[in-house]
Coordinates of C-alpha atoms in Angstrom, one line a residue:
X292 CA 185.2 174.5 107.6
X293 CA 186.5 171.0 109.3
X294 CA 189.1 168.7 107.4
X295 CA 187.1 165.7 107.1
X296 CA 189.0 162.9 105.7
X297 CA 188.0 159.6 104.4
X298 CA 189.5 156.5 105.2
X299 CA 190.3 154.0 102.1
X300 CA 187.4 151.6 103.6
X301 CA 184.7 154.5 104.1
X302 CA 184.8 155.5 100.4
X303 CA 184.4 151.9 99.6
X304 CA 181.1 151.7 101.3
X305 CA 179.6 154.9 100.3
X306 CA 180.6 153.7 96.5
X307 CA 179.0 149.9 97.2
X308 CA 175.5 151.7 98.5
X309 CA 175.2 154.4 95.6
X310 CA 175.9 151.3 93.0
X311 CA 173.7 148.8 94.5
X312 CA 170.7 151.3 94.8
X313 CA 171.6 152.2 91.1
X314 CA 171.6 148.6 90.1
X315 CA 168.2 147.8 91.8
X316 CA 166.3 150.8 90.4
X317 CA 167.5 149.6 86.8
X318 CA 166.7 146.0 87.9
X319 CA 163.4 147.0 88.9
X320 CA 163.0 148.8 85.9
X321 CA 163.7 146.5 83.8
X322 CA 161.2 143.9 85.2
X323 CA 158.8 146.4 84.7
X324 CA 159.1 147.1 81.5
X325 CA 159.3 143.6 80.7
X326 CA 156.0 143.1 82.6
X327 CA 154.3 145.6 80.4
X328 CA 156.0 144.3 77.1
X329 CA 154.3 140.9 77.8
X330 CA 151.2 142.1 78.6
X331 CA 150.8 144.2 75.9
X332 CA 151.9 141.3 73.4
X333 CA 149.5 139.4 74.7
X334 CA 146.6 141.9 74.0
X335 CA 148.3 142.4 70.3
X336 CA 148.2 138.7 69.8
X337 CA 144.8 138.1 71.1
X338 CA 143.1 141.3 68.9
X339 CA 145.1 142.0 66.1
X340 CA 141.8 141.8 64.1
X341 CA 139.9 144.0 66.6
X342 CA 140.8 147.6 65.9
X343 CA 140.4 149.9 62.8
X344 CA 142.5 153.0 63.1
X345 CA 140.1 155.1 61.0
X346 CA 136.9 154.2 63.2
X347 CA 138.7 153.6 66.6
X348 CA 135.2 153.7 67.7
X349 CA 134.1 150.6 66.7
X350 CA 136.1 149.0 69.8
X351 CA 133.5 150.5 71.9
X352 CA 130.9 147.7 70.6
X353 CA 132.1 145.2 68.8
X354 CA 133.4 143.2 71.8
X355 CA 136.5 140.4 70.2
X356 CA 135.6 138.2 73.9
X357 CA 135.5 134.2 73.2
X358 CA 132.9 132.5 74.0
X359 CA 134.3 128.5 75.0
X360 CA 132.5 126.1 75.0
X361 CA 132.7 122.5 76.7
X362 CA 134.4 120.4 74.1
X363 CA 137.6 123.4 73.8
X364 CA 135.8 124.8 70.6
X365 CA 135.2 128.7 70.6
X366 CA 133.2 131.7 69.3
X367 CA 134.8 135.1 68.5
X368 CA 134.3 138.3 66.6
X369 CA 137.3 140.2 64.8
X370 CA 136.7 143.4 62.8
X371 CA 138.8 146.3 60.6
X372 CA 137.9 148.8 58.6
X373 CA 136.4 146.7 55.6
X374 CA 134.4 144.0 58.0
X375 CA 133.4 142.4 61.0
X376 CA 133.3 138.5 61.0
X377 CA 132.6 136.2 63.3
X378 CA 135.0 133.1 63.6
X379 CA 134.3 129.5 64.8
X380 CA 137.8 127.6 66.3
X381 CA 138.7 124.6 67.3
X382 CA 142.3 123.1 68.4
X383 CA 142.8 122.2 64.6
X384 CA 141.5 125.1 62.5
X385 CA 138.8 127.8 62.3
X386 CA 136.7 129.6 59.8
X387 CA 134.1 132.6 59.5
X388 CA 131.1 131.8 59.6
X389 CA 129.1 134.9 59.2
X390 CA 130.4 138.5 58.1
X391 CA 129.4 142.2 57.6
X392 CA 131.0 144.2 55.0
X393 CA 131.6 148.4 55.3
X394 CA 128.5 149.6 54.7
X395 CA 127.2 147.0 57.5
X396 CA 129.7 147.0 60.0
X397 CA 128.7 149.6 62.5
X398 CA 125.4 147.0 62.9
X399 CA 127.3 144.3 64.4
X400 CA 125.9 143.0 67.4
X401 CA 122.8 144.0 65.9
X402 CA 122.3 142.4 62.4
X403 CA 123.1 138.4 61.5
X404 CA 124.6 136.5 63.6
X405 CA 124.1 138.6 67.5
X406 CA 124.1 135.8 70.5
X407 CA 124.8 131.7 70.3
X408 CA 123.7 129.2 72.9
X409 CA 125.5 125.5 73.4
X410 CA 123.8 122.1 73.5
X411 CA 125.0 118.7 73.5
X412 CA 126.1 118.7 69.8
X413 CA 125.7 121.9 68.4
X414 CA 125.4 125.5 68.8
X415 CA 122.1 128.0 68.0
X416 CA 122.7 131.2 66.5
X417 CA 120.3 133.8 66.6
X418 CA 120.0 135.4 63.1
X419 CA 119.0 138.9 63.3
X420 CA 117.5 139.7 59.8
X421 CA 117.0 143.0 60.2
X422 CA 118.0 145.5 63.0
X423 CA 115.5 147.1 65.1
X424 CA 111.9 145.9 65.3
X425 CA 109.1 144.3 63.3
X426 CA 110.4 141.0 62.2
X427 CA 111.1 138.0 64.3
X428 CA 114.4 136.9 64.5
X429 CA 115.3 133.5 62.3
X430 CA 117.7 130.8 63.9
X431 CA 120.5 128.2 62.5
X432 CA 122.1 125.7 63.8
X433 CA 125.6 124.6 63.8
X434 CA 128.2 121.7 64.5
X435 CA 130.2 121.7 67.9
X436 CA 132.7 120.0 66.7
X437 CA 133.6 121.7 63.2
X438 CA 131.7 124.8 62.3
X439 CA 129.5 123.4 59.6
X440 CA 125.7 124.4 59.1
X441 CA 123.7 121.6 60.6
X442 CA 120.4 122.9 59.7
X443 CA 118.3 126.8 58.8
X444 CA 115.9 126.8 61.3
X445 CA 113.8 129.3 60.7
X446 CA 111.5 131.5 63.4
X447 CA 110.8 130.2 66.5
X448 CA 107.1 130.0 68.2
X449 CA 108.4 128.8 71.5
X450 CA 112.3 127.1 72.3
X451 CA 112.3 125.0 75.2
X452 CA 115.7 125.4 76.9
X453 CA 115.5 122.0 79.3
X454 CA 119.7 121.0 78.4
X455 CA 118.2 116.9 77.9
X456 CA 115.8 117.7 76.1
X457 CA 115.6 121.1 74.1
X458 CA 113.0 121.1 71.9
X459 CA 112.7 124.1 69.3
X460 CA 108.8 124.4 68.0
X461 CA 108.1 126.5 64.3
X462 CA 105.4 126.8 61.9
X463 CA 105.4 125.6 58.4
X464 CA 103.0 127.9 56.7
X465 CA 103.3 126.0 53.4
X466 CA 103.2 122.2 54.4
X467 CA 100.5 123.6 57.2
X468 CA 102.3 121.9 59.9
X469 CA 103.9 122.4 63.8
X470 CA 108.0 121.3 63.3
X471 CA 109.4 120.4 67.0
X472 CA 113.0 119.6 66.8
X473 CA 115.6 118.4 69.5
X474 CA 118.7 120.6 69.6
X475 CA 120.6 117.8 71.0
X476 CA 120.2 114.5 68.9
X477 CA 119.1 116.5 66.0
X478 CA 115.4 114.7 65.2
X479 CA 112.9 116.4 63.7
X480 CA 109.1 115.9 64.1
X481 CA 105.7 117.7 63.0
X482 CA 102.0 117.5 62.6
X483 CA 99.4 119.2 60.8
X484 CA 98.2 122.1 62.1
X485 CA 95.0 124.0 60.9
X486 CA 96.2 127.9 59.9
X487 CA 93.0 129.1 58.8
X488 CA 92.0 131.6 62.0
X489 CA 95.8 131.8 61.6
X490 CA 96.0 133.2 57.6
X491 CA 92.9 135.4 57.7
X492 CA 94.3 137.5 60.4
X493 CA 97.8 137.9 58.8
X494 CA 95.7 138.5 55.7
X495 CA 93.8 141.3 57.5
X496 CA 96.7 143.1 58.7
X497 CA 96.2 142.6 62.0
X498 CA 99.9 141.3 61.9
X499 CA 102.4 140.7 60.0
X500 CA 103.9 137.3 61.3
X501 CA 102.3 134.8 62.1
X502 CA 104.9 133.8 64.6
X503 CA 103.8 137.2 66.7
X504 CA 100.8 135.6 67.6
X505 CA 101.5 132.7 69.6
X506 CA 102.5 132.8 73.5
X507 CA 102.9 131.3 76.8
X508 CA 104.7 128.1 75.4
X509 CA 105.5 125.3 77.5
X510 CA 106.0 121.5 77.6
X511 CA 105.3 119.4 80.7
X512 CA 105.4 115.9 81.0
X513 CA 105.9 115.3 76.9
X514 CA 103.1 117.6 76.6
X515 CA 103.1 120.6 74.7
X516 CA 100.9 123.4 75.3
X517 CA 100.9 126.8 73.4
X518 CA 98.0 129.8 72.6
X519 CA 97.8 131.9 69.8
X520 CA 95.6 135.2 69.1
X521 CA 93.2 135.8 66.3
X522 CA 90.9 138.6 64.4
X523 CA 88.0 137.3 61.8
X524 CA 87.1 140.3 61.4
X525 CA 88.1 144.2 62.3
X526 CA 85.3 145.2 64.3
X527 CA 86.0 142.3 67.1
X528 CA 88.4 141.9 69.4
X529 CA 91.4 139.7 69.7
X530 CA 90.2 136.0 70.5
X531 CA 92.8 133.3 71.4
X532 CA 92.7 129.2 70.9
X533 CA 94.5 126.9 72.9
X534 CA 96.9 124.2 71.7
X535 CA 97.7 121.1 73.2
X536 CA 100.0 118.6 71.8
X537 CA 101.3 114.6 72.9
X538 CA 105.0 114.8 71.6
X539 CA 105.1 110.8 71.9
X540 CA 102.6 110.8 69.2
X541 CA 103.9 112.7 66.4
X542 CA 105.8 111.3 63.7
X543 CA 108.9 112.0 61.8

C-alpha cells in the first residue's frame, strides 16, 4: 500500500469542510425545528379550547374557525369534554353567548346556535330548537359591536337578504298580525293579518306550524308579496291565497 502523506495545509481543509457541513446540518436543523415549534404554538394558542382527549372525535365536527366580521369583531366555537360554547370577541373582551353541556355536545352544529349572518349593526343567529326535522328553526339577533341580545325574533315566513334593506317578515299568532323588521336600523313594523283559513288547518292537522305554509316570498319595489296553503276540510285539496302588502303603509 502507498505512503500517502499529508501536508499541514491539506489536513486543515479536509477538517474546515467536515466542520462546516456539520455546522450547516445542525444550523439547518435548528431552524427547522424552530419552524415547527412556532407553528405548533400557534395552533395551541389559537385552540386550546378545541380538543377533548377523551372524545378526540369531536374535532372532526365541531369546527373552532372565526368567523370576522367588518367592524374586527368575531364568532368562534371552543369545546372540551363538559361543553361546547360559542364565543362572541371584540378587541376589548368576549363572552359566550350560547352553550351545550355533556349530554348535548355531540349536537353542536346541529342544535342552538348553528350559522350567523352580518348586517349593518348586528348579527342573526339561527336557533336550531331541535335537531333534525319538524320544527322551523327560530332566530335572535345580536349587537355588532358588543355581543348583547338585541332582540328574540322568533320564526321566520320569509327574510329578505337585500344588505340596505333586509327586511325579516313573521307571524304573530296571538296579536293576529304580519311583523316586518329591518335587520339594519332595527325598526319594527306589522299589520293585522286575518289567520282564520290559517288556524283551522293547523287545527286540522294538516300541519303543525303555521310558518310551514307560507312560500315564494318576495318584495319588489316596497311591495311585499307572499302565498300561503290552506285545508277547510280533509276531503279537499290544498288551496292557496295570495298576499300582497305596501310596506310604506304599515305602522309601527
Amino acid at each position: 500500500m502507498p505512503n500517502i502523506k499529508f501536508s499541514t495545509l491539506s489536513t486543515f481543509l479536509i477538517f474546515w469542510v467536515l466542520f462546516s457541513c456539520n455546522t450547516k446540518d445542525s444550523i439547518s436543523n435548528k431552524i427547522e425545528n424552530n419552524k415547527i415549534s412556532e407553528k405548533v404554538t400557534s395552533k395551541s394558542n389559537k385552540y386550546k379550547d378545541c380538543n377533548c382527549k377523551d372524545n378526540l372525535q369531536l374535532a372532526d365536527y365541531i369546527s373552532c374557525d372565526e368567523t370576522l366580521f367588518s367592524n374586527g369583531a368575531k364568532i368562534y366555537r371552543q369545546f372540551n369534554c363538559d361543553s361546547s360554547w360559542l364565543v362572541f370577541q371584540n378587541k376589548n373582551y368576549k363572552k359566550i353567548i350560547y352553550s351545550l353541556d355533556k349530554q348535548m355536545i355531540e349536537y353542536t352544529h346541529k342544535l342552538g346556535y348553528v350559522e350567523w349572518n352580518e348586517y349593518e349593526k348586528s348579527i342573526l343567529i339561527e336557533n336550531k330548537v331541535v335537531s333534525g326535522c319538524c320544527q322551523p328553526n327560530e332566530f335572535v339577533l345580536i349587537d355588532k359591536e358588543n355581543g348583547n341580545l338585541i332582540k328574540e325574533l322568533g320564526k321566520e315566513i320569509f327574510l329578505d337578504i337585500d344588505n340596505f334593506n333586509p327586511i325579516f317578515v313573521s307571524l304573530d299568532n296571538e296579536s293576529k298580525k304580519l311583523n316586518f323588521y329591518n335587520l339594519n336600523n332595527r325598526e319594527s313594523r306589522s299589520i293585522d293579518f286575518n289567520f282564520d283559513k290559517i288556524d283551522i288547518t293547523i287545527k286540522s292537522g294538516f300541519m303543525f306550524h303555521p310558518e310551514e305554509l307560507f312560500e315564494d316570498g318576495s318584495i319588489k319595489n316596497d311591495v311585499f308579496k307572499i302565498k300561503y296553503r290552506y285545508k277547510l276540510d280533509v276531503n279537499e285539496n290544498w288551496k292557496y291565497e295570495n298576499v300582497s302588502i305596501n310596506l310604506n303603509k304599515l305602522h309601527n
